[in-house]
mmCIF file of C-alpha atoms in Angstrom:
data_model
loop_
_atom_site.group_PDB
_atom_site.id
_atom_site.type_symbol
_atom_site.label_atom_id
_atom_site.label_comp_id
_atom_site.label_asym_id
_atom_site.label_seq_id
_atom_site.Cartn_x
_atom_site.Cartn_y
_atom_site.Cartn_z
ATOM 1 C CA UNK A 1 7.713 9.895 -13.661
ATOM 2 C CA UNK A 2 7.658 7.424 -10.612
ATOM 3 C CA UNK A 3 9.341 10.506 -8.293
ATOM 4 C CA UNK A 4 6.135 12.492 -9.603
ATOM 5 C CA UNK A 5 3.690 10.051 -9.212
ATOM 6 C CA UNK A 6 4.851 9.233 -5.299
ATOM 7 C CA UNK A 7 4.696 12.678 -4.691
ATOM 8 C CA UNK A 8 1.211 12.743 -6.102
ATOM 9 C CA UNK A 9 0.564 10.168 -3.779
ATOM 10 C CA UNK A 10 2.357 11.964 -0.845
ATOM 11 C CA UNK A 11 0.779 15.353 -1.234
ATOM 12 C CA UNK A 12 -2.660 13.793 -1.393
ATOM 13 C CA UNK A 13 -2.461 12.220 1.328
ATOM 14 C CA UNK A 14 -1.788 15.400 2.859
ATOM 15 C CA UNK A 15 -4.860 16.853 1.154
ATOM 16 C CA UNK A 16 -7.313 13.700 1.753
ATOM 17 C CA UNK A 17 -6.223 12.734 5.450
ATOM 18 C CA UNK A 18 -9.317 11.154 5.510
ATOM 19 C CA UNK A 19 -10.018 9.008 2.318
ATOM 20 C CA UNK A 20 -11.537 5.962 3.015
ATOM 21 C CA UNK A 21 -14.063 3.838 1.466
ATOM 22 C CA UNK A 22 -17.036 5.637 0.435
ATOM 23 C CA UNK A 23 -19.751 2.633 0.993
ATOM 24 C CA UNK A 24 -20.985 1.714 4.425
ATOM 25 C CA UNK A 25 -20.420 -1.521 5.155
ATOM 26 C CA UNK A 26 -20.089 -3.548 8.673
ATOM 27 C CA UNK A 27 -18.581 -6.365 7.311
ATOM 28 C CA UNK A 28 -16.981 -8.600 4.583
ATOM 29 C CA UNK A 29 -20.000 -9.369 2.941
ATOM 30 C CA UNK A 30 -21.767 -6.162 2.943
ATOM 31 C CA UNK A 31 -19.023 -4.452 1.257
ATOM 32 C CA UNK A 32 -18.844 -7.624 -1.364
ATOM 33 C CA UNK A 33 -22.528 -6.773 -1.829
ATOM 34 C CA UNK A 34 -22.265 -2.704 -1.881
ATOM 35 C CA UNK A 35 -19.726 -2.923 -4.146
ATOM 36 C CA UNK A 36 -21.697 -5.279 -6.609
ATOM 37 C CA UNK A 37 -24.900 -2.291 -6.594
ATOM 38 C CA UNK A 38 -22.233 0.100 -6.954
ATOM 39 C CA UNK A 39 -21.663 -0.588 -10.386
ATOM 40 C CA UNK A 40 -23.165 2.215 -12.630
ATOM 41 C CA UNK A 41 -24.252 3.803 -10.121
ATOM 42 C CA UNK A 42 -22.942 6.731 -6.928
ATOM 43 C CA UNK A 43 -21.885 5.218 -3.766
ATOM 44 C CA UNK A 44 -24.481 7.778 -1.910
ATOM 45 C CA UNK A 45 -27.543 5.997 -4.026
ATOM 46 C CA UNK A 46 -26.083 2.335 -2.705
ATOM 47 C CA UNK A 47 -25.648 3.696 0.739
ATOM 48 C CA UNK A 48 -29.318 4.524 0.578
ATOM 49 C CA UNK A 49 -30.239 1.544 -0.505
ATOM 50 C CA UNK A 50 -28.249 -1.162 1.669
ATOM 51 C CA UNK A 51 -29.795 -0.675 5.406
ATOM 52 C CA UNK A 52 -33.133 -2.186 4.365
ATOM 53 C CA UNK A 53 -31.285 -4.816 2.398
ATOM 54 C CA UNK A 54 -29.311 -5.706 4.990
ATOM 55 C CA UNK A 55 -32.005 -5.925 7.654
ATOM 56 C CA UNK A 56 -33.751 -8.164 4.972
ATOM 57 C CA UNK A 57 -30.758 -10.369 4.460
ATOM 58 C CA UNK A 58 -28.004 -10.169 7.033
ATOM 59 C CA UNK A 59 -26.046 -13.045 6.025
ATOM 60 C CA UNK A 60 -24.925 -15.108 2.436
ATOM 61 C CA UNK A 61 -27.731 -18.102 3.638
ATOM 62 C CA UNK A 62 -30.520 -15.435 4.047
ATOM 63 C CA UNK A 63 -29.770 -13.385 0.955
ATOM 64 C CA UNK A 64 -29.803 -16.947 -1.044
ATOM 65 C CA UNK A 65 -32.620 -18.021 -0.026
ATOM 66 C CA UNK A 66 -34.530 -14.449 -0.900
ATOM 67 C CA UNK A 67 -37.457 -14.525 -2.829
ATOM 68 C CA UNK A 68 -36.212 -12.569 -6.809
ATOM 69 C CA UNK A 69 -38.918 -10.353 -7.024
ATOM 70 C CA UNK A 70 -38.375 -8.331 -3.514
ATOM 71 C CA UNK A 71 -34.710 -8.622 -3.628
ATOM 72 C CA UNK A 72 -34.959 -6.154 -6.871
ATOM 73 C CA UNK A 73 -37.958 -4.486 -5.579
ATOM 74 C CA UNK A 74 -35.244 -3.501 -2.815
ATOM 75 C CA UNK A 75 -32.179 -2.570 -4.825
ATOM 76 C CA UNK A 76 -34.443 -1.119 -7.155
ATOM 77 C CA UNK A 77 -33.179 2.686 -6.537
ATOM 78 C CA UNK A 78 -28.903 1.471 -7.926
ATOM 79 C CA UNK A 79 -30.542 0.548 -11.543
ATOM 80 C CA UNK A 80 -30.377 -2.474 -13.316
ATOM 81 C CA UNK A 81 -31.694 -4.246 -10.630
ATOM 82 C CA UNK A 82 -32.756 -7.311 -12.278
ATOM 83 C CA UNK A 83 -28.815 -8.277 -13.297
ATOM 84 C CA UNK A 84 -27.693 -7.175 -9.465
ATOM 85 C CA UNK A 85 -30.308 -9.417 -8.457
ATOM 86 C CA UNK A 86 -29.144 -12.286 -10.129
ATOM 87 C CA UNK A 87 -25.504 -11.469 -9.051
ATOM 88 C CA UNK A 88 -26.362 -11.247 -5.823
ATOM 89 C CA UNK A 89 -28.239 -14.643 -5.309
ATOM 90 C CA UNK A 90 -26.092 -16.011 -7.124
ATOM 91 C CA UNK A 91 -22.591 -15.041 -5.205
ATOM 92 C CA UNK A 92 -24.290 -15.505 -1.898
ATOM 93 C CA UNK A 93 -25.510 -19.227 -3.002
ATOM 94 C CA UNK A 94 -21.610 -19.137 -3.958
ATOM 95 C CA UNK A 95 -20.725 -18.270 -0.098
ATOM 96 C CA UNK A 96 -23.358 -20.805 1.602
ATOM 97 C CA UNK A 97 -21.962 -23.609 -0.683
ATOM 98 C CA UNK A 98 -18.378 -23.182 -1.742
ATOM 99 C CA UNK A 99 -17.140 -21.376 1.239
ATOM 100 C CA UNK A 100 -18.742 -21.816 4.541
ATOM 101 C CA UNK A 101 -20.930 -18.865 4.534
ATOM 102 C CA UNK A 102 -17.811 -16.479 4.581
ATOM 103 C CA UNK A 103 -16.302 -14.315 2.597
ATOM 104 C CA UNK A 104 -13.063 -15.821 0.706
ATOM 105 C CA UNK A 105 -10.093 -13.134 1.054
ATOM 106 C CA UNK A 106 -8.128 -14.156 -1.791
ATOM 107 C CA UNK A 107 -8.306 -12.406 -5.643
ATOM 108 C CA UNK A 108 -8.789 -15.861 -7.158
ATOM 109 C CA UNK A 109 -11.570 -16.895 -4.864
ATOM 110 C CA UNK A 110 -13.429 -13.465 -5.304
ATOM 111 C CA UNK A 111 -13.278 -13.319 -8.667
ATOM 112 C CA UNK A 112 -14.929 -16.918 -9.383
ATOM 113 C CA UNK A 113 -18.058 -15.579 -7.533
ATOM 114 C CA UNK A 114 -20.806 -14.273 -9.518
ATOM 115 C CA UNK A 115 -20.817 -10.832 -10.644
ATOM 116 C CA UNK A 116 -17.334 -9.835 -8.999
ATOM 117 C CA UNK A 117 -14.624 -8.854 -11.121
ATOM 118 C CA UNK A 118 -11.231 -7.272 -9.762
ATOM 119 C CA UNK A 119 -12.227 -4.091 -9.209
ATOM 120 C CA UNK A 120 -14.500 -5.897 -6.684
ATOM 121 C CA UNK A 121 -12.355 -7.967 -5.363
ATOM 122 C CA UNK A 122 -9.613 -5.422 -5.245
ATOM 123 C CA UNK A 123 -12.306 -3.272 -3.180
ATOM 124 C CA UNK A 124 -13.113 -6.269 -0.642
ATOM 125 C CA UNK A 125 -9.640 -7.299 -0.256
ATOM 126 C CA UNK A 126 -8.216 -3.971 0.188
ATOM 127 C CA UNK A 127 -10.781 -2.902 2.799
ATOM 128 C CA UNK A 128 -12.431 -5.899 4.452
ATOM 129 C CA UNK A 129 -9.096 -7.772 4.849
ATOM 130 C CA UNK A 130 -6.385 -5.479 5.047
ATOM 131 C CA UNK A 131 -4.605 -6.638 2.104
ATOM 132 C CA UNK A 132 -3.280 -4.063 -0.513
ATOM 133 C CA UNK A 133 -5.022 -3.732 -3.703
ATOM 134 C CA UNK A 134 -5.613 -0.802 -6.816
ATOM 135 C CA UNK A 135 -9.015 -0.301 -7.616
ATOM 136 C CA UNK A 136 -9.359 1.021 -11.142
ATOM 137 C CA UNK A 137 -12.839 2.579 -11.068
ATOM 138 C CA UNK A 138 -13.400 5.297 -13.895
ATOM 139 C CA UNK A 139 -12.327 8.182 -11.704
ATOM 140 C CA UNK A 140 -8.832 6.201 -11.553
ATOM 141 C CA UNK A 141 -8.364 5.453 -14.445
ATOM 142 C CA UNK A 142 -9.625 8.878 -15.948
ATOM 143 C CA UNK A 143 -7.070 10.725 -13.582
ATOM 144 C CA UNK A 144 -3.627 8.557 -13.855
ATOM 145 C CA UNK A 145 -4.222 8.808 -17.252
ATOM 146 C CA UNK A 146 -4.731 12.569 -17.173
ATOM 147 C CA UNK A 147 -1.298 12.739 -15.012
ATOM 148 C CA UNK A 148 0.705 10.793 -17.484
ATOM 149 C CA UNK A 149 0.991 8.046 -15.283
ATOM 150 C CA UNK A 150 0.241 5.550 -18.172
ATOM 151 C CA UNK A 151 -1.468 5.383 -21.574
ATOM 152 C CA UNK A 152 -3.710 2.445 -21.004
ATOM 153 C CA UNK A 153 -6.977 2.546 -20.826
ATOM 154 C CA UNK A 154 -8.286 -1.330 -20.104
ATOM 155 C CA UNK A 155 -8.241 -1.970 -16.303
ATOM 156 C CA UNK A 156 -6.205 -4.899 -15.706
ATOM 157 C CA UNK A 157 -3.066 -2.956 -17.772
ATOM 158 C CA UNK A 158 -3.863 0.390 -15.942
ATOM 159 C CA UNK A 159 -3.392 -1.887 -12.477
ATOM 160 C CA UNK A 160 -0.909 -3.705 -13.890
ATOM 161 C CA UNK A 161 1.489 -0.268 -14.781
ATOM 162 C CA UNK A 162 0.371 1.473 -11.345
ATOM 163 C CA UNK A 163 1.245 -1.460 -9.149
ATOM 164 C CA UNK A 164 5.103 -0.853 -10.887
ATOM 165 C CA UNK A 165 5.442 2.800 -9.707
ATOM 166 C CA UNK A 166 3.848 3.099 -6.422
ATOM 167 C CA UNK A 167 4.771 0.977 -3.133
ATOM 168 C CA UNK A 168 2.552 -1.776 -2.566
ATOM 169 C CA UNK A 169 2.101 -0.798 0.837
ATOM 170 C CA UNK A 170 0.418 2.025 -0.459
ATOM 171 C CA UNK A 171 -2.203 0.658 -3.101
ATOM 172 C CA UNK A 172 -5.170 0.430 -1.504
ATOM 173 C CA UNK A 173 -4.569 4.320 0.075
ATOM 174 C CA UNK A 174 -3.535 5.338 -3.498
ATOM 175 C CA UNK A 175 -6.368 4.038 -4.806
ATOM 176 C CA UNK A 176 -8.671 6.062 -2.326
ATOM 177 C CA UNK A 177 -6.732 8.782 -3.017
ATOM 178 C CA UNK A 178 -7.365 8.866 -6.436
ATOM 179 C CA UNK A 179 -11.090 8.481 -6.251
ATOM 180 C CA UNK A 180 -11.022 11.076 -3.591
ATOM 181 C CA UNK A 181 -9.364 13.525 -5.988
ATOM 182 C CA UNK A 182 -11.549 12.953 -8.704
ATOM 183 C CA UNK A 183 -14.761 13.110 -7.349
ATOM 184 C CA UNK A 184 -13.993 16.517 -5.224
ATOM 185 C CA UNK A 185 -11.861 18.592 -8.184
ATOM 186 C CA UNK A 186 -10.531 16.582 -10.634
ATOM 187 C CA UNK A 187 -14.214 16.415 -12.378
ATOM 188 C CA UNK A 188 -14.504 14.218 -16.231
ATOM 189 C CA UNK A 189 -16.119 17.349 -17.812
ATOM 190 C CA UNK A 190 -14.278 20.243 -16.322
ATOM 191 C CA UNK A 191 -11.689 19.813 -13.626
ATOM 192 C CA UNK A 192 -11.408 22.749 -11.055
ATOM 193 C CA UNK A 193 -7.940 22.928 -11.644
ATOM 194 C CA UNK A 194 -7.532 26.804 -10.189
ATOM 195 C CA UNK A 195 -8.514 24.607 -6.463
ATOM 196 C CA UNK A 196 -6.242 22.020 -7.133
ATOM 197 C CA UNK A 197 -3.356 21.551 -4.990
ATOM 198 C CA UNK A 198 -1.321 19.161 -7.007
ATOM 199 C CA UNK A 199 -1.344 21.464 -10.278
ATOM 200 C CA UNK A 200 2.005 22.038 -10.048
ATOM 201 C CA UNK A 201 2.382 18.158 -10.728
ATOM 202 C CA UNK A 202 -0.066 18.058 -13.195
ATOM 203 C CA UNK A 203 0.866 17.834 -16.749
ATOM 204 C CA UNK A 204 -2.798 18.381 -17.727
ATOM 205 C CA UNK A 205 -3.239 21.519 -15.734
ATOM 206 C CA UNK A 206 -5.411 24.305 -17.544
ATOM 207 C CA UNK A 207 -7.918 21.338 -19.414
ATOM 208 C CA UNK A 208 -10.439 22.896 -16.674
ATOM 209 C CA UNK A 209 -10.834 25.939 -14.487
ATOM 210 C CA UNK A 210 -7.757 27.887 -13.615
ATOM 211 C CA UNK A 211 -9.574 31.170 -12.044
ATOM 212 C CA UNK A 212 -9.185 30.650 -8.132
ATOM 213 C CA UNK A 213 -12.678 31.835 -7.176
ATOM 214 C CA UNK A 214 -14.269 30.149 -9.957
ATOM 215 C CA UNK A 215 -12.803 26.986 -9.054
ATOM 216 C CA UNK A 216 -13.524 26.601 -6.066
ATOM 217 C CA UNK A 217 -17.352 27.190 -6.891
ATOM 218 C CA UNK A 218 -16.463 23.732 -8.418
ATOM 219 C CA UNK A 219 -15.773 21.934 -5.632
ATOM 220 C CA UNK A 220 -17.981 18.335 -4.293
ATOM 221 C CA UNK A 221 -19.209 17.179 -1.329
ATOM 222 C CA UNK A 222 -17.104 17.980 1.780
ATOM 223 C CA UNK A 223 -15.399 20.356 -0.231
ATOM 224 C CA UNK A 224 -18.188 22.221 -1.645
ATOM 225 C CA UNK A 225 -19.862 22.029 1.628
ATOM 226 C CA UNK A 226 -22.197 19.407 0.415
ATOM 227 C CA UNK A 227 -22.831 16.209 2.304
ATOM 228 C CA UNK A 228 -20.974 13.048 1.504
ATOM 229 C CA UNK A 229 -21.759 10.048 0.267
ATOM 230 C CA UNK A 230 -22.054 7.962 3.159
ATOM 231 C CA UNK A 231 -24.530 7.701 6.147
ATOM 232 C CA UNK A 232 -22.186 6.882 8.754
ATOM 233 C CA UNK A 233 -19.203 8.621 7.723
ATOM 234 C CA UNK A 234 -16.344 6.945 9.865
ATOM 235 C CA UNK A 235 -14.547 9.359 12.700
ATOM 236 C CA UNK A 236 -12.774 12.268 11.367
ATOM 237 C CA UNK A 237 -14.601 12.599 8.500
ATOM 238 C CA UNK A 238 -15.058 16.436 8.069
ATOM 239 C CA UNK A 239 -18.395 17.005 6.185
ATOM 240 C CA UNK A 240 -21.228 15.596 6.678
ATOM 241 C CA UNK A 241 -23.250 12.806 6.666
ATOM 242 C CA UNK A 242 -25.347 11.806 3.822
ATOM 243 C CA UNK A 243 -28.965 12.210 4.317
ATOM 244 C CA UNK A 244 -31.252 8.751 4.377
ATOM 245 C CA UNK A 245 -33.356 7.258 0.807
ATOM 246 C CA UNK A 246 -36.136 9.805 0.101
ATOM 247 C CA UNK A 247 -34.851 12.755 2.661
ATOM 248 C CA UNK A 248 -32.647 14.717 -0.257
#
């Protein structure tokens, strides 16, 4: 099982040369912040949403200090605003007064700010700070479980039994990976598995589309020919960007 799963890991790397975080972000804190909207919600729809935030409120102080009723008015479009509202002052109060204005880079730190759990901070840490970290979003957790990877289903166990089979070196990439995979053709509802190019790995193959051409009619964003999910895709990306808030 641990051979399999690194060669799951190996051969999508392969696949998705260019996985990377799906939010735009310039910084510490506006990934901590993208991250928080992301919740229940598609990356594309926060990446939408963030440039007017962030010209709003640049920094922890500014966001802080930001009257409640236009900070939801402006993350209005990721849902639930009023609660990521909340989160939000209240984490970047968190940053002015407990640490400087800047974002902490350790799990323990992260996770005692408002709103930020360790999927978060895993996020953050992994990507704003270099520091290897499994994310287990629902795509994750939805796929290692489809590969036999491990039977759990909370979050913190699912991380816990990942971190013991793949190299830590390679978490945060895995983690990408993984996403990658399951947005493009490992879909919830039915899985293009006829496009798949770890199928011969997968001891789920045939719970979704074998037929080749039918497939690949499947297939998500760069893969179906379809934007991604980010404005400013980073170099090497090979689809395209995501169009601006109101241009779909």
């Amino acid at each position: 099982m641990v051979r399999r799963a690194r060669r799951i890991n190996r051969e999508l790397a392969e696949v998705y040369y260019y996985a990377h975080p799906e939010l735009d972000f310039e910084n510490p804190f506006q990934l901590l912040v993208a991250t928080v909207l992301s919740a229940q919600t598609t990356d594309l729809r926060v990446n939408q949403t963030t440039p007017a935030l962030f010209a709003a409120y640049p920094t922890p102080e500014e966001m802080a200090a930001a009257d409640p009723e236009r900070l939801e008015e402006l993350i209005r479009p990721t849902g639930f605003f009023r609660n990521k509202a909340k989160a939000l002052l209240g984490l970047s109060a968190a940053l002015r007064d407990r640490f400087g204005g800047e974002v902490p880079d350790s799990l323990e730190d992260l996770v005692s700010l408002p709103g930020v759990g360790r999927k978060t901070a895993h996020v953050v840490l992994g990507n704003a700070f270099g520091r290897p970290g499994i994310t287990v979003d629902t795509h994750f957790g939805r796929l290692v479980r489809r590969w036999r990877l491990t039977e759990q289903t909370d979050p913190e166990k699912v991380e816990a039994e990942i971190a013991e089979i793949i190299p830590r070196s390679e978490w945060t990439m895995f983690s990408h990976r993984v996403i990658f995979h399951g947005r493009r053709i490992c879909h919830s509802r039915k899985p293009a598995c006829g496009a798949c190019p770890i199928a011969p790995l997968c001891p789920s193959y045939g719970e979704g589309e074998t037929d080749p051409e039918k497939a690949k009619k499947l297939l998500k964003y760069e893969m179906g020919g379809l934007p991604g999910q980010r404005l400013k895709p980073p170099a090497g990306y090979p689809g395209r960007p995501a169009p601006p808030l109101g241009a779909e």
